[in-house]
Coordinates of C-alpha atoms in Angstrom, one line a residue:
X200 CA 0.0 0.0 0.0
X201 CA 1.6 3.3 -1.0
X202 CA 2.4 5.4 2.0
X203 CA 0.9 8.6 0.6
X204 CA -2.1 7.1 -1.1
X205 CA -5.2 9.1 -0.3
X206 CA -8.5 8.5 -1.9
X207 CA -10.6 9.3 1.1
X208 CA -12.3 7.0 3.6
X209 CA -13.3 4.6 0.7
X210 CA -9.6 3.7 0.3
X211 CA -9.4 2.7 3.9
X212 CA -12.4 0.3 3.6
X213 CA -10.8 -1.2 0.5
X214 CA -8.2 -2.8 2.8
X215 CA -9.6 -6.1 3.9
X216 CA -7.9 -6.3 7.2
X217 CA -9.1 -2.9 8.2
X218 CA -12.7 -4.0 7.6
X219 CA -12.3 -6.7 10.2
X220 CA -10.7 -4.3 12.6
X221 CA -13.4 -1.8 12.1
X222 CA -16.2 -4.4 12.7
X223 CA -14.5 -5.7 15.8
X224 CA -14.1 -2.1 17.1
X225 CA -17.7 -1.4 16.6
X226 CA -18.8 -4.6 18.4
X227 CA -16.5 -4.3 21.3
X228 CA -17.3 -0.6 21.8
X229 CA -21.0 -1.1 21.8
X230 CA -20.4 -3.9 24.3
X231 CA -18.4 -1.6 26.6
X232 CA -21.0 1.1 26.5
X233 CA -23.9 -1.2 27.2
X234 CA -22.0 -3.0 29.9
X235 CA -21.2 0.3 31.7
X236 CA -24.9 1.1 31.8
X237 CA -26.0 -2.4 32.8
X238 CA -23.3 -2.8 35.5
X239 CA -24.1 0.7 37.0
X240 CA -27.8 -0.2 37.1
X241 CA -27.0 -3.7 38.6
X242 CA -24.9 -2.2 41.4
X243 CA -27.5 0.4 42.2
X244 CA -30.3 -2.3 42.1
X245 CA -28.3 -4.5 44.5
X246 CA -27.2 -1.8 47.0
X247 CA -29.5 1.2 46.5
X248 CA -26.3 3.3 46.9
X249 CA -25.9 6.3 44.5
X250 CA -22.2 6.5 45.6
X251 CA -21.4 2.9 44.6
X252 CA -23.4 3.3 41.4
X253 CA -21.3 6.4 40.4
X254 CA -18.1 4.7 41.5
X255 CA -18.9 1.8 39.2
X256 CA -19.0 4.3 36.3
X257 CA -15.9 6.1 37.5
X258 CA -13.9 2.9 37.7
X259 CA -14.0 2.8 33.9
X260 CA -11.5 5.7 33.8
X261 CA -9.3 5.3 36.8
X262 CA -7.5 2.0 36.0
X263 CA -6.5 3.4 32.6
X264 CA -3.4 4.9 34.2
X265 CA -2.4 1.6 35.7
X266 CA -2.9 -0.5 32.6
X267 CA -1.4 2.2 30.3
X268 CA 1.8 2.5 32.3
X269 CA 2.5 -0.8 34.0
X270 CA 1.3 -3.0 31.1
X271 CA 2.2 -0.9 28.1
X272 CA 5.2 -3.2 27.3
X273 CA 2.7 -6.0 26.3
X274 CA 1.9 -4.0 23.1
X275 CA 5.4 -4.3 21.7
X276 CA 6.6 -7.6 23.3
X277 CA 4.0 -9.9 21.8
X278 CA 2.4 -10.2 18.3
X279 CA -0.4 -7.7 18.0
X280 CA -3.1 -10.1 16.9
X281 CA -2.4 -12.3 19.9
X282 CA -2.6 -9.4 22.3
X283 CA -5.8 -8.1 20.8
X284 CA -7.5 -11.5 20.9
X285 CA -6.4 -12.3 24.4
X286 CA -7.6 -8.9 25.6
X287 CA -11.1 -9.5 24.1
X288 CA -11.2 -13.0 25.7
X289 CA -10.2 -11.7 29.1
X290 CA -12.9 -9.0 28.9
X291 CA -15.5 -11.7 27.9
X292 CA -14.4 -13.8 30.8
X293 CA -14.8 -10.9 33.2
X294 CA -18.3 -10.3 31.8
X295 CA -19.1 -14.0 32.3
X296 CA -18.2 -13.8 35.9
X297 CA -20.2 -10.6 36.4
X298 CA -23.4 -12.3 35.3
X299 CA -23.1 -15.1 37.9
X300 CA -25.8 -14.5 40.6
X301 CA -23.3 -15.2 43.4
X302 CA -20.7 -12.5 42.4
X303 CA -20.5 -10.0 45.3
X304 CA -20.5 -6.2 44.8
X305 CA -16.8 -6.1 45.6
X306 CA -16.2 -8.7 42.9
X307 CA -18.2 -6.7 40.3
X308 CA -16.2 -3.5 41.0
X309 CA -12.9 -5.5 40.9
X310 CA -13.9 -7.0 37.5
X311 CA -14.8 -3.6 36.3
X312 CA -11.3 -2.4 37.2
X313 CA -9.7 -5.4 35.3
X314 CA -11.6 -4.6 32.1
X315 CA -10.7 -0.9 32.4
X316 CA -7.0 -1.8 32.9
X317 CA -7.0 -4.0 29.8
X318 CA -8.6 -1.3 27.7
X319 CA -5.5 0.9 27.1
X320 CA -3.4 -2.1 26.2
X321 CA -6.0 -3.2 23.7
X322 CA -6.5 0.2 22.2
X323 CA -2.7 1.0 22.1
X324 CA -1.9 -2.3 20.4
X325 CA -4.7 -1.8 17.8
X326 CA -3.5 1.8 17.1
X327 CA 0.0 0.5 16.5
X328 CA -1.2 -2.4 14.4
X329 CA -3.0 0.0 12.1
X330 CA 0.4 1.2 10.9
X331 CA 1.1 -2.3 9.8
X332 CA -2.3 -2.7 8.1
X333 CA -2.6 0.7 6.5
X334 CA 1.0 2.0 6.4
X335 CA 2.3 5.1 8.1
X336 CA 0.8 7.6 5.7
X337 CA -2.6 9.1 5.0
X338 CA -4.5 5.8 5.1
X339 CA -3.4 5.4 8.7
X340 CA -4.7 8.9 9.5
X341 CA -8.0 8.2 7.9
X342 CA -8.3 4.8 9.6
X343 CA -7.7 6.4 13.0
X344 CA -10.2 9.0 12.1
X345 CA -12.9 6.4 11.3
X346 CA -12.3 4.6 14.6
X347 CA -12.7 7.9 16.5
X348 CA -15.9 8.8 14.6
X349 CA -17.3 5.3 15.5
X350 CA -16.3 5.9 19.1
X351 CA -18.2 9.2 19.3
X352 CA -21.2 7.7 17.4
X353 CA -21.2 4.6 19.6
X354 CA -21.5 6.8 22.7
X355 CA -24.6 8.4 21.3
X356 CA -26.1 5.1 20.1
X357 CA -24.8 2.9 22.9
X358 CA -26.5 4.7 25.7
X359 CA -29.8 4.6 23.8
X360 CA -29.4 0.9 23.0
X361 CA -28.4 0.2 26.6
X362 CA -31.5 1.9 27.9
X363 CA -33.8 0.0 25.6
X364 CA -32.1 -3.3 26.4
X365 CA -32.5 -2.7 30.1
X366 CA -36.2 -2.1 29.5
X367 CA -36.7 -5.6 28.2
X368 CA -34.0 -7.8 29.9
X369 CA -32.4 -7.8 33.3
X370 CA -29.1 -6.1 33.9
X371 CA -27.3 -9.4 34.0
X372 CA -28.9 -10.3 30.7
X373 CA -27.6 -7.1 29.2
X374 CA -24.1 -7.9 30.4
X375 CA -24.4 -11.3 28.7
X376 CA -24.9 -9.5 25.4
X377 CA -21.6 -7.7 26.0
X378 CA -19.9 -11.0 26.5
X379 CA -21.1 -12.0 23.1
X380 CA -19.8 -8.8 21.5
X381 CA -16.3 -9.4 23.0
X382 CA -16.3 -13.0 21.7
X383 CA -17.3 -11.8 18.2
X384 CA -14.6 -9.2 18.3
X385 CA -12.0 -11.8 19.2
X386 CA -13.1 -14.0 16.4
X387 CA -13.0 -11.2 13.8
X388 CA -9.5 -10.2 14.8
X389 CA -8.2 -13.8 15.0
X390 CA -9.5 -14.8 11.6
X391 CA -9.6 -11.5 9.8
X392 CA -6.1 -10.1 10.5
X393 CA -2.6 -11.4 9.7
X394 CA -0.3 -12.7 12.4
X395 CA 2.7 -10.4 12.5
X396 CA 5.8 -10.7 14.7
X397 CA 6.3 -8.5 17.8
X398 CA 8.0 -5.1 17.4
X399 CA 10.4 -5.4 20.3
X400 CA 12.8 -8.3 21.0
X401 CA 13.5 -7.6 24.6
X402 CA 11.3 -10.2 26.2
X403 CA 14.1 -11.1 28.6
X404 CA 13.5 -7.9 30.6
X405 CA 10.8 -7.6 33.2
X406 CA 7.4 -6.4 31.8
X407 CA 7.2 -3.6 34.4
X408 CA 10.7 -2.4 33.7
X409 CA 10.0 -2.5 29.9
X410 CA 6.7 -0.6 30.3
X411 CA 8.1 2.1 32.5
X412 CA 11.3 2.4 30.5
X413 CA 9.3 3.0 27.4
X414 CA 7.3 5.7 29.1
X415 CA 10.4 7.3 30.3
X416 CA 12.0 7.3 26.9
X417 CA 8.8 8.8 25.3
X418 CA 8.3 11.5 27.9
X419 CA 12.0 12.3 27.9
X420 CA 12.0 13.2 24.2
X421 CA 11.0 16.8 23.9
X422 CA 9.1 16.4 20.6
X423 CA 7.2 13.3 21.6
X424 CA 6.3 14.9 25.0
X425 CA 5.0 18.0 23.3
X426 CA 2.8 16.0 21.0
X427 CA 1.4 13.8 23.8
X428 CA 0.5 17.0 25.7
X429 CA -1.2 18.4 22.7
X430 CA -3.3 15.2 22.6
X431 CA -4.1 15.4 26.3
X432 CA -4.5 19.0 27.4
X433 CA -7.4 20.2 25.2
X434 CA -9.7 17.3 26.2
X435 CA -8.9 18.0 29.9
X436 CA -10.7 21.4 29.6
X437 CA -13.3 20.5 26.9
X438 CA -15.0 17.9 29.2
X439 CA -16.0 20.7 31.6
X440 CA -19.4 21.5 30.0
X441 CA -20.2 17.8 29.6
X442 CA -19.4 17.1 33.2
X443 CA -21.6 20.0 34.3
X444 CA -24.4 19.6 31.8
X445 CA -26.9 18.4 34.4
X446 CA -26.4 21.3 36.8
X447 CA -26.3 23.8 34.0
X448 CA -29.6 22.5 32.5
X449 CA -31.1 22.7 36.0
X450 CA -29.9 26.3 36.5
X451 CA -31.8 27.2 33.3
X452 CA -34.9 25.3 34.4
X453 CA -34.6 22.8 31.5
X454 CA -35.8 19.2 31.5
X455 CA -34.2 15.9 30.5
X456 CA -34.6 16.5 26.8
X457 CA -32.5 19.6 26.9
X458 CA -29.9 17.8 29.0
X459 CA -29.7 15.1 26.3
X460 CA -29.1 17.8 23.7
X461 CA -26.3 19.3 25.7
X462 CA -24.7 15.9 26.1
X463 CA -25.0 15.2 22.4
X464 CA -23.9 18.5 20.9
X465 CA -20.1 18.1 21.4
X466 CA -19.9 14.6 19.9
X467 CA -22.0 15.8 16.9
X468 CA -19.6 18.7 16.3
X469 CA -16.6 16.4 16.5
X470 CA -18.1 13.8 14.1
X471 CA -19.1 16.4 11.5
X472 CA -15.8 18.3 11.6
X473 CA -13.7 15.1 11.4
X474 CA -15.7 13.8 8.5
X475 CA -15.1 17.1 6.7
X476 CA -11.4 17.1 7.4
X477 CA -11.1 13.5 6.3
X478 CA -13.0 14.0 3.0
X479 CA -12.5 17.6 1.9
X480 CA -9.0 18.4 3.1
X481 CA -5.7 17.0 1.6
X482 CA -3.1 15.5 3.9
X483 CA -1.1 18.7 3.7
X484 CA -4.1 20.9 4.5
X485 CA -4.9 18.7 7.5
X486 CA -1.3 19.1 8.7
X487 CA -1.4 22.9 8.3
X488 CA -4.6 23.4 10.4
X489 CA -3.4 21.3 13.4
X490 CA -1.8 24.1 15.4
X491 CA -4.3 26.9 14.5
X492 CA -7.3 24.8 15.4
X493 CA -5.7 23.5 18.6
X494 CA -4.9 27.1 19.6
X495 CA -8.5 28.3 19.3
X496 CA -10.6 25.2 19.7
X497 CA -11.6 26.0 23.3
X498 CA -12.6 29.6 22.7
X499 CA -16.3 28.8 22.0
X500 CA -16.6 27.9 25.7
X501 CA -16.1 31.5 26.6
X502 CA -19.7 32.0 25.5
X503 CA -20.7 30.4 28.8
X504 CA -19.4 33.5 30.6
X505 CA -22.6 35.3 29.6
X506 CA -24.8 32.5 31.0
X507 CA -26.3 31.6 27.6
X508 CA -29.6 30.0 27.0
X509 CA -29.9 26.6 25.4
X510 CA -29.5 27.7 21.8
X511 CA -26.2 29.6 22.3
X512 CA -24.9 26.9 24.6
X513 CA -25.6 24.2 22.0
X514 CA -23.8 26.3 19.3
X515 CA -20.8 26.8 21.6
X516 CA -20.6 23.0 22.3
X517 CA -20.9 22.1 18.6
X518 CA -18.0 24.4 17.8
X519 CA -15.9 23.2 20.7
X520 CA -16.5 19.6 19.5
X521 CA -15.5 20.6 16.0
X522 CA -12.2 21.9 17.4
X523 CA -11.2 18.4 18.3
X524 CA -10.7 17.7 14.6
X525 CA -7.1 18.9 14.9
X526 CA -6.2 15.4 16.1
X527 CA -6.6 14.0 12.6
X528 CA -3.4 15.8 11.5
X529 CA -1.7 15.3 14.8
X530 CA -1.9 11.5 14.4
X531 CA 0.5 11.6 11.5
X532 CA 3.0 13.8 13.4
X533 CA 2.9 11.4 16.3
X534 CA 3.6 8.3 14.2
X535 CA 6.5 10.1 12.5
X536 CA 8.0 11.1 15.8
X537 CA 7.9 7.7 17.6
X538 CA 10.4 4.9 16.8
X539 CA 8.7 1.7 15.5
X540 CA 10.0 -0.4 18.4
X541 CA 8.3 1.9 20.8
X542 CA 5.1 2.4 18.9
X543 CA 2.8 0.0 20.8
X544 CA 3.9 1.5 24.1
X545 CA 3.5 5.0 22.8
X546 CA -0.1 4.4 21.6
X547 CA -0.9 2.7 24.9
X548 CA 0.5 5.6 26.9
X549 CA -1.4 8.1 24.7
X550 CA -4.7 6.3 25.4
X551 CA -4.1 5.9 29.1
X552 CA -3.1 9.6 29.5
X553 CA -6.1 10.8 27.4
X554 CA -8.6 8.9 29.5
X555 CA -7.0 9.7 32.8
X556 CA -6.7 13.4 32.1
X557 CA -10.3 13.6 31.0
X558 CA -11.3 12.0 34.3
X559 CA -9.2 14.5 36.1
X560 CA -10.7 17.4 34.2
X561 CA -14.2 16.2 35.1
X562 CA -13.3 16.0 38.8
X563 CA -11.7 19.5 38.8
X564 CA -14.7 21.0 37.0
X565 CA -17.1 19.4 39.5
X566 CA -15.0 20.6 42.5
X567 CA -14.9 24.2 41.0
X568 CA -18.6 24.1 40.6
X569 CA -19.0 23.6 44.3
X570 CA -17.7 27.2 44.8
X571 CA -18.5 29.0 41.6
X572 CA -21.6 29.2 39.2
X573 CA -21.5 26.5 36.6
X574 CA -21.4 28.9 33.7
X575 CA -18.3 30.6 35.1
X576 CA -16.5 27.3 35.6
X577 CA -17.1 26.4 31.9
X578 CA -16.0 29.8 30.7
X579 CA -12.9 29.6 33.0
X580 CA -12.1 26.2 31.5
X581 CA -12.2 27.7 28.1
X582 CA -9.9 30.6 29.1
X583 CA -7.3 28.6 31.0
X584 CA -7.4 25.8 28.5
X585 CA -6.7 28.3 25.6
X586 CA -3.7 29.7 27.4
X587 CA -2.3 26.2 28.0
X588 CA -3.0 25.3 24.4
X589 CA -1.1 28.4 23.1
X590 CA 1.9 27.4 25.2
X591 CA 1.8 23.9 23.8
X592 CA 1.3 25.0 20.2
X593 CA 4.5 27.1 20.5
X594 CA 6.4 24.1 21.9
X595 CA 5.1 21.8 19.2
X596 CA 6.1 24.3 16.6
X597 CA 9.6 24.8 18.0
X598 CA 10.2 21.0 18.1
X599 CA 8.8 20.5 14.6
X600 CA 10.8 20.1 11.4
X601 CA 10.6 23.8 10.6
X602 CA 11.1 25.1 14.1
X603 CA 14.5 25.9 15.6
X604 CA 14.7 22.7 17.8
X605 CA 13.6 20.6 14.9
X606 CA 16.2 22.0 12.6
X607 CA 18.9 21.5 15.2
X608 CA 17.8 17.9 15.7
X609 CA 17.9 17.4 11.9
X610 CA 21.4 18.8 11.8
X611 CA 22.4 16.4 14.6
X612 CA 21.0 13.4 12.8
X613 CA 22.8 14.5 9.6
X614 CA 26.1 14.7 11.5
X615 CA 25.5 11.3 13.0
X616 CA 24.8 9.7 9.6
X617 CA 28.0 11.3 8.2
X618 CA 30.0 10.0 11.1
X619 CA 28.6 6.6 10.8
X620 CA 26.9 6.6 14.3
X621 CA 23.2 6.9 14.0
X622 CA 21.5 7.3 17.4
X623 CA 18.3 5.4 17.8
X624 CA 15.9 5.3 20.7
X625 CA 15.8 1.7 21.9
X626 CA 13.3 -0.2 24.0
X627 CA 15.8 -0.7 26.8

């Protein structure tokens, strides 16, 4: 597959292996969303405790940091297909134990943590495997874009499907459905993708040391660190209006329907903008808009400073969601910056950091709303987030190929090649 081939999303679906990965992603994602709803409902039904019910949902985010740092080495030490299939089977097994009537509440929460810890390893391995399936050029960027669009769409559809499912079957029955989706995903990946060798050869080292060593190398490189932060920081602030949608709707005297609109507005903006960027913009144009869009993407949240009504709030959220489309160009930069032998760990670290920092952003927004009006908290998130993004944009530009740091690094590499001593980042 030519590295720079670009015929839009249709070219991505023309790759047979990607079609299997896409179908597996859709199934497992719907299963995760439905299981989150079903398990939260089951815990509340068994305990009557809102705290434990909320904790069940929160446990979907917290273990990402553990799995994404301590287990990241798995993504490079073992063949990608094997890792993906085993992750799906482990999640299916956890779901199978959840549905057993004798499983205690503590067991349900522990199993929820296990599934959440597996998630970043699975996602990071799949992201790295896409470079093998689609190459490192524009097809990879469009493939990643499609998976993100599906993730956003599945959140909208999955909560609706989960609600309908719980209306006709018990919570344990709904979890049984998710077991089936994980098993189907495992089968699609096992029989629909090629078995490729592992990227790293250092299996003799301890997994924990390998995982932490990879994170240290990635975060120690100035360019890679800047790109990771550009992935992580905007989402930390953009989650504020979603985290506070319920109290904001209540402050306006709006009902559940308006709350649903507030929750859906940002994903809709993201989906539309990413589809536009993937179909109407060339790879070069997508690369050119990364930094400008990242710099101004949070500015729409400043509208909240005026305490807007539903219409203006929805418009601001749609625009803020559209700002996330800068990631489609950032994906290509990240792949180019990370050595191949670290790619699985890099993608796992990226996923873990993204989920963790969004959870942190929600918590901080909720804490701030205890002392300040909700609309001021959201506007403040937009203002502070924009300042942080401007600093990051400057750093990314400086470390890029056309910035002063990037030119210096390029000169160093030229000298190393000339002297016959090419320096490479190794997996330790």
